[in-house]
PDB file of C-alpha atoms in Angstrom:
ATOM      1  CA  MET K1082       0.000   0.000   0.000  1.00  0.00           C
ATOM      2  CA  ALA K1083       1.332   3.426  -0.953  1.00  0.00           C
ATOM      3  CA  LYS K1084       1.943   5.819   1.908  1.00  0.00           C
ATOM      4  CA  ALA K1085       1.101   9.520   1.968  1.00  0.00           C
ATOM      5  CA  GLN K1086       3.081  12.046   3.953  1.00  0.00           C
ATOM      6  CA  ILE K1087       1.237  14.109   6.561  1.00  0.00           C
ATOM      7  CA  THR K1088       2.501  16.715   8.990  1.00  0.00           C
ATOM      8  CA  ALA K1089       1.060  17.361  12.424  1.00  0.00           C
ATOM      9  CA  ARG K1090       2.146  20.035  14.857  1.00  0.00           C
ATOM     10  CA  VAL K1091       1.571  19.129  18.485  1.00  0.00           C
ATOM     11  CA  PRO K1092       2.615  20.693  21.790  1.00  0.00           C
ATOM     12  CA  GLU K1093       6.053  19.594  23.012  1.00  0.00           C
ATOM     13  CA  VAL K1094       4.518  17.745  25.952  1.00  0.00           C
ATOM     14  CA  VAL K1095       2.482  15.624  23.514  1.00  0.00           C
ATOM     15  CA  CYS K1096       5.625  14.942  21.487  1.00  0.00           C
ATOM     16  CA  GLN K1097       7.401  13.789  24.645  1.00  0.00           C
ATOM     17  CA  LYS K1098       4.504  11.465  25.457  1.00  0.00           C
ATOM     18  CA  LEU K1099       4.573  10.032  21.941  1.00  0.00           C
ATOM     19  CA  ASN K1100       8.320   9.444  22.235  1.00  0.00           C
ATOM     20  CA  TYR K1101       7.799   7.705  25.576  1.00  0.00           C
ATOM     21  CA  LEU K1102       4.972   5.479  24.313  1.00  0.00           C
ATOM     22  CA  ALA K1103       6.959   4.546  21.203  1.00  0.00           C
ATOM     23  CA  SER K1104      10.039   3.687  23.268  1.00  0.00           C
ATOM     24  CA  GLN K1105       7.904   1.455  25.497  1.00  0.00           C
ATOM     25  CA  LYS K1106       6.933  -0.541  22.402  1.00  0.00           C
ATOM     26  CA  GLY K1107      10.497  -0.534  21.020  1.00  0.00           C
ATOM     27  CA  ILE K1108       9.542   1.322  17.844  1.00  0.00           C
ATOM     28  CA  THR K1109      10.117   4.781  16.402  1.00  0.00           C
ATOM     29  CA  ARG K1110       7.715   7.626  17.038  1.00  0.00           C
ATOM     30  CA  GLN K1111       6.793   7.576  13.335  1.00  0.00           C
ATOM     31  CA  GLU K1112       5.934   3.873  13.510  1.00  0.00           C
ATOM     32  CA  PHE K1113       3.922   4.425  16.690  1.00  0.00           C
ATOM     33  CA  ILE K1114       1.896   7.274  15.182  1.00  0.00           C
ATOM     34  CA  GLU K1115       1.255   5.196  12.059  1.00  0.00           C
ATOM     35  CA  GLN K1116      -0.037   2.332  14.234  1.00  0.00           C
ATOM     36  CA  VAL K1117      -2.319   4.622  16.247  1.00  0.00           C
ATOM     37  CA  LEU K1118      -3.759   6.277  13.143  1.00  0.00           C
ATOM     38  CA  THR K1119      -4.209   2.943  11.373  1.00  0.00           C
ATOM     39  CA  GLU K1120      -6.109   1.554  14.385  1.00  0.00           C
ATOM     40  CA  ALA K1121      -8.210   4.720  14.668  1.00  0.00           C
ATOM     41  CA  THR K1122      -9.304   4.525  11.029  1.00  0.00           C
ATOM     42  CA  SER K1123      -9.483   0.744  10.548  1.00  0.00           C
ATOM     43  CA  GLY K1124     -13.297   0.542  10.626  1.00  0.00           C
ATOM     44  CA  THR K1125     -13.881   3.504   8.345  1.00  0.00           C
ATOM     45  CA  GLU K1126     -15.053   3.120   4.747  1.00  0.00           C
ATOM     46  CA  VAL K1127     -14.536   6.180   2.556  1.00  0.00           C
ATOM     47  CA  PRO K1128     -17.073   6.583  -0.272  1.00  0.00           C
ATOM     48  CA  SER K1129     -15.462   6.727  -3.709  1.00  0.00           C
ATOM     49  CA  SER K1130     -17.193  10.062  -4.331  1.00  0.00           C
ATOM     50  CA  PHE K1131     -15.535  11.747  -1.319  1.00  0.00           C
ATOM     51  CA  GLN K1132     -13.159  14.552  -2.370  1.00  0.00           C
ATOM     52  CA  ALA K1133     -12.656  16.960   0.512  1.00  0.00           C
ATOM     53  CA  LYS K1134     -10.057  19.679   0.753  1.00  0.00           C
ATOM     54  CA  THR K1135      -8.703  19.086   4.214  1.00  0.00           C
ATOM     55  CA  TYR K1136      -6.435  22.102   4.486  1.00  0.00           C
ATOM     56  CA  VAL K1137      -9.215  24.331   5.740  1.00  0.00           C
ATOM     57  CA  SER K1138     -12.427  24.000   7.681  1.00  0.00           C
ATOM     58  CA  PRO K1139     -15.886  23.983   6.100  1.00  0.00           C
ATOM     59  CA  GLU K1140     -16.341  27.403   7.754  1.00  0.00           C
ATOM     60  CA  VAL K1141     -13.593  28.838   5.539  1.00  0.00           C
ATOM     61  CA  LEU K1142     -15.149  27.364   2.387  1.00  0.00           C
ATOM     62  CA  GLU K1143     -18.580  28.726   3.351  1.00  0.00           C
ATOM     63  CA  THR K1144     -17.065  32.168   4.003  1.00  0.00           C
ATOM     64  CA  ILE K1145     -15.434  32.114   0.561  1.00  0.00           C
ATOM     65  CA  LYS K1146     -18.693  31.159  -1.155  1.00  0.00           C
ATOM     66  CA  ALA K1147     -20.615  33.862   0.727  1.00  0.00           C
ATOM     67  CA  ASN K1148     -17.989  36.474  -0.162  1.00  0.00           C
ATOM     68  CA  ILE K1149     -18.058  35.490  -3.844  1.00  0.00           C
ATOM     69  CA  ASP K1150     -21.796  36.206  -3.867  1.00  0.00           C
ATOM     70  CA  THR K1151     -21.148  39.800  -2.741  1.00  0.00           C
ATOM     71  CA  LEU K1152     -18.761  40.582  -5.616  1.00  0.00           C
ATOM     72  CA  SER K1153     -19.716  42.511  -8.739  1.00  0.00           C
ATOM     73  CA  ALA K1154     -19.187  40.962 -12.165  1.00  0.00           C
ATOM     74  CA  GLY K1155     -15.612  41.531 -13.314  1.00  0.00           C
ATOM     75  CA  GLN K1156     -14.357  42.398  -9.837  1.00  0.00           C
ATOM     76  CA  GLU K1157     -10.830  41.154  -9.091  1.00  0.00           C
ATOM     77  CA  ILE K1158     -10.016  39.589  -5.725  1.00  0.00           C
ATOM     78  CA  GLY K1159      -7.385  37.393  -4.096  1.00  0.00           C
ATOM     79  CA  LEU K1160      -7.904  34.350  -1.916  1.00  0.00           C
ATOM     80  CA  LYS K1161      -6.761  36.196   1.206  1.00  0.00           C
ATOM     81  CA  LYS K1162      -9.579  38.736   0.835  1.00  0.00           C
ATOM     82  CA  LEU K1163     -12.107  36.013   0.000  1.00  0.00           C
ATOM     83  CA  VAL K1164     -11.243  34.183   3.215  1.00  0.00           C
ATOM     84  CA  GLY K1165     -11.121  37.373   5.278  1.00  0.00           C
ATOM     85  CA  HIS K1166      -8.233  38.747   7.328  1.00  0.00           C
ATOM     86  CA  GLU K1167      -9.242  37.112  10.617  1.00  0.00           C
ATOM     87  CA  LEU K1168      -9.667  33.575   9.279  1.00  0.00           C
ATOM     88  CA  TRP K1169      -6.635  33.919   6.976  1.00  0.00           C
ATOM     89  CA  SER K1170      -4.356  34.934   9.850  1.00  0.00           C
ATOM     90  CA  GLU K1171      -5.408  31.818  11.796  1.00  0.00           C
ATOM     91  CA  LEU K1172      -4.098  29.532   9.036  1.00  0.00           C
ATOM     92  CA  GLU K1173      -0.527  28.233   9.163  1.00  0.00           C
ATOM     93  CA  HIS K1174       1.764  29.504   6.383  1.00  0.00           C
ATOM     94  CA  SER K1175       2.054  26.026   4.855  1.00  0.00           C
ATOM     95  CA  THR K1176      -1.730  25.610   4.974  1.00  0.00           C
ATOM     96  CA  ARG K1177      -2.178  28.892   3.110  1.00  0.00           C
ATOM     97  CA  ARG K1178       0.266  27.818   0.387  1.00  0.00           C
ATOM     98  CA  ASN K1179      -1.277  24.378  -0.041  1.00  0.00           C
ATOM     99  CA  PHE K1180      -4.808  25.698   0.026  1.00  0.00           C
ATOM    100  CA  GLY K1181      -3.897  28.414  -2.469  1.00  0.00           C
ATOM    101  CA  LYS K1182      -2.783  25.755  -4.951  1.00  0.00           C
ATOM    102  CA  ASP K1183      -5.877  23.646  -4.306  1.00  0.00           C
ATOM    103  CA  PHE K1184      -8.176  26.670  -4.540  1.00  0.00           C
ATOM    104  CA  LYS K1185      -6.796  27.519  -7.978  1.00  0.00           C
ATOM    105  CA  GLU K1186      -7.589  23.966  -9.121  1.00  0.00           C
ATOM    106  CA  MET K1187     -11.061  24.202  -7.540  1.00  0.00           C
ATOM    107  CA  VAL K1188     -11.752  27.369  -9.560  1.00  0.00           C
ATOM    108  CA  LEU K1189     -10.390  25.858 -12.790  1.00  0.00           C
ATOM    109  CA  SER K1190     -12.461  22.682 -12.342  1.00  0.00           C
ATOM    110  CA  GLY K1191     -15.640  24.623 -11.553  1.00  0.00           C
ATOM    111  CA  GLU K1192     -15.857  23.242  -8.022  1.00  0.00           C
ATOM    112  CA  ILE K1193     -15.819  26.877  -6.870  1.00  0.00           C
ATOM    113  CA  SER K1194     -18.316  28.656  -9.088  1.00  0.00           C
ATOM    114  CA  GLY K1195     -18.561  32.335  -9.870  1.00  0.00           C
ATOM    115  CA  LEU K1196     -14.836  32.919 -10.334  1.00  0.00           C
ATOM    116  CA  SER K1197     -12.357  32.668 -13.166  1.00  0.00           C
ATOM    117  CA  LEU K1198      -8.594  32.653 -13.032  1.00  0.00           C
ATOM    118  CA  GLY K1199      -7.139  36.149 -13.176  1.00  0.00           C
ATOM    119  CA  ARG K1200      -3.663  37.607 -13.306  1.00  0.00           C
ATOM    120  CA  LYS K1201      -0.737  36.981 -10.982  1.00  0.00           C
ATOM    121  CA  LYS K1202       0.369  40.016  -9.026  1.00  0.00           C
ATOM    122  CA  THR K1203       4.052  40.957  -8.797  1.00  0.00           C
ATOM    123  CA  ASN K1204       4.173  39.374  -5.313  1.00  0.00           C
ATOM    124  CA  ASN K1205       2.992  36.088  -6.944  1.00  0.00           C
ATOM    125  CA  GLU K1206      -0.515  36.319  -5.442  1.00  0.00           C
ATOM    126  CA  GLN K1207      -3.042  34.649  -7.727  1.00  0.00           C
ATOM    127  CA  MET K1208      -6.008  36.871  -8.468  1.00  0.00           C
ATOM    128  CA  TYR K1209      -9.502  35.776  -9.468  1.00  0.00           C
ATOM    129  CA  ASN K1210     -12.269  37.551 -11.385  1.00  0.00           C
ATOM    130  CA  ARG K1211     -15.969  37.409 -10.541  1.00  0.00           C
ATOM    131  CA  ILE K1212     -17.972  36.089 -13.489  1.00  0.00           C
TER     132      ILE K1212
END
């Protein structure tokens, strides 16, 4: 079975506990976490139609959709403004980058309606146009 890489940030005290539990089993922390996650998900069946973007909460996606509805035709906007300053600032830098790439694909595929791909700003921010 192919393995996917995931990253989780946890408090140091949790990391210490994971190290301790792994050492008690004589395995690496990575192996221990893989075992725990495998056990936690073993009884779960994922429908073939499931395609969620897991970088952000449903709240963020709903905010984006609501903000798109307020735009005028032809109006240009970036993802940061669509999400809103408060929610955007709560996202980790890596989450923002990954979600930005996914969001572009969501717009291109029509999964996010009402927007088309716009220009790239000089700071590399992808802009979108309301259609």
